[in-house]
Structure formats: structure tokens, C-alpha cells
Short mmCIF file of C-alpha atoms in Angstrom, two decimals:
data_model
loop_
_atom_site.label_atom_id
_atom_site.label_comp_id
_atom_site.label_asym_id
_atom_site.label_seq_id
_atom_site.Cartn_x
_atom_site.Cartn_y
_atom_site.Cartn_z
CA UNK A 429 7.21 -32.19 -4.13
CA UNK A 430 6.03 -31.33 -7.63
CA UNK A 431 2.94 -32.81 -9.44
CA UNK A 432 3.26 -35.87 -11.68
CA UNK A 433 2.78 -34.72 -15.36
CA UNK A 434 -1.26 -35.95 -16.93
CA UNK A 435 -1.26 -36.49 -20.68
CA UNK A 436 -3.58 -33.72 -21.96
CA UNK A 437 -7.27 -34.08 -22.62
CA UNK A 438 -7.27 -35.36 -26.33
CA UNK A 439 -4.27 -37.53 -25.86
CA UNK A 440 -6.79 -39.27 -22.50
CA UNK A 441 -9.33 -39.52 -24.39
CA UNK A 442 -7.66 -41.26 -27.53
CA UNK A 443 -5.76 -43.28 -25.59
CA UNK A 444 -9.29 -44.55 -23.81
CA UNK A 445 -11.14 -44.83 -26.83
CA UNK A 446 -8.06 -47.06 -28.45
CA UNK A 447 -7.63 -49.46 -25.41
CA UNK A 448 -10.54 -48.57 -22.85
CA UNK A 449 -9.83 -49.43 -19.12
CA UNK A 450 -6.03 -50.10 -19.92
CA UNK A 451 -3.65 -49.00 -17.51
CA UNK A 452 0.00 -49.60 -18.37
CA UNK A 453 2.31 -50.97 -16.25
CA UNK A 454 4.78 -48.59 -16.86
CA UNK A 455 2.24 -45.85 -16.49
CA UNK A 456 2.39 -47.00 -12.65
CA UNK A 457 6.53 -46.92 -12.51
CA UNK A 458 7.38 -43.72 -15.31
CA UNK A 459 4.50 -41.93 -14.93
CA UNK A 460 6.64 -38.50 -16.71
CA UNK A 461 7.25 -40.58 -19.78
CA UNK A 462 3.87 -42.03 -20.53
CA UNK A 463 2.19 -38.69 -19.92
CA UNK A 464 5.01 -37.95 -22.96
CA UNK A 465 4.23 -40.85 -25.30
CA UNK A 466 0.08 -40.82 -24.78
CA UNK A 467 0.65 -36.84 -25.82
CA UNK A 468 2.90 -37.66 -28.86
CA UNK A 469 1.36 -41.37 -30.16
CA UNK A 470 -2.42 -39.95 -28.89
CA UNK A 471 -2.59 -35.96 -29.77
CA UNK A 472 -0.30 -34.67 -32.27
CA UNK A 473 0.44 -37.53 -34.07
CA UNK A 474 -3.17 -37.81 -35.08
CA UNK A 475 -3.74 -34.19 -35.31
CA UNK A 476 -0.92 -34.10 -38.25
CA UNK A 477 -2.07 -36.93 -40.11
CA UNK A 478 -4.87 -34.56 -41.98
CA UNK A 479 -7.64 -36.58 -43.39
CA UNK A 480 -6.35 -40.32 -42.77
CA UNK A 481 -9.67 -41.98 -41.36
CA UNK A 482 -8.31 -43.90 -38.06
CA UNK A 483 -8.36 -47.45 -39.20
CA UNK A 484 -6.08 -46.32 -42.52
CA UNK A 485 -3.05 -45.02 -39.94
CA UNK A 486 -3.44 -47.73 -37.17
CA UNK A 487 -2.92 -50.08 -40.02
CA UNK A 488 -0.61 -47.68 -41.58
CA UNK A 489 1.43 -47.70 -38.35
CA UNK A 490 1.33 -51.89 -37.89
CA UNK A 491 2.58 -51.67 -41.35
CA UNK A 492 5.48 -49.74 -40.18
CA UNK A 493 6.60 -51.38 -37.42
CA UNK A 494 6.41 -55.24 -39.21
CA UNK A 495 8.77 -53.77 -41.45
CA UNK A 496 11.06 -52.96 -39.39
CA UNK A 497 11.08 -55.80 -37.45
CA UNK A 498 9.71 -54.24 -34.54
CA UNK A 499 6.97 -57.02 -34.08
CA UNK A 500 7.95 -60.49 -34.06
#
């Protein structure tokens, strides 16, 4: 049996500062793929975005996805 893939250490603790206590549903059923997405969305994304202060890109990002049509 192998070992379920943990998001790494800055992705945890972004993801827990952003939504504390949160456990996702899906986190239960896929663990593989949100130990993907919390390293992505939690780690690099925020580690490319240079100086952007927090609140800028999370607003940034809601921006974004209204556009799109992404939230109704």
C-alpha cells in the first residue's frame, strides 16, 4: 500500500490561515488531488505573485472568476 500524498508545509499552512479548521469534503474522498490543488492554489501560486499584498490577489482572483462566470 503506498502513502496518501500531504500538501507541503507552506501550502498547510496557507490553506489554514485562509479557512482555519476547514476540512474539505473532497479532501476525505480524493485525497491525491487536494494534496495537488492546496500545493498549486496555496504554495506556488502565491510564491509567483511577487509583491501583491494578500488581500490585492484574493480579490484579484474573485475578480477573475465573476468574470468568467464561474460564480453565480
Amino acid at each position: 500500500m503506498t502513502a496518501t500524498r500531504k500538501p507541503n508545509d507552506a501550502a498547510t499552512a496557507a490553506h489554514e490561515r485562509l479557512f482555519p479548521g476547514h476540512v474539505s469534503t473532497l479532501a476525505v474522498t480524493d485525497p491525491e488531488l487536494i494534496a495537488y490543488f492546496d500545493d498549486f492554489a496555496f504554495d506556488e501560486v502565491q510564491r509567483h505573485t511577487g509583491a501583491v499584498d494578500e488581500r490585492t490577489r484574493l480579490m484579484t482572483q474573485l475578480a477573475a472568476m465573476i468574470a468568467v462566470g464561474a460564480v453565480a
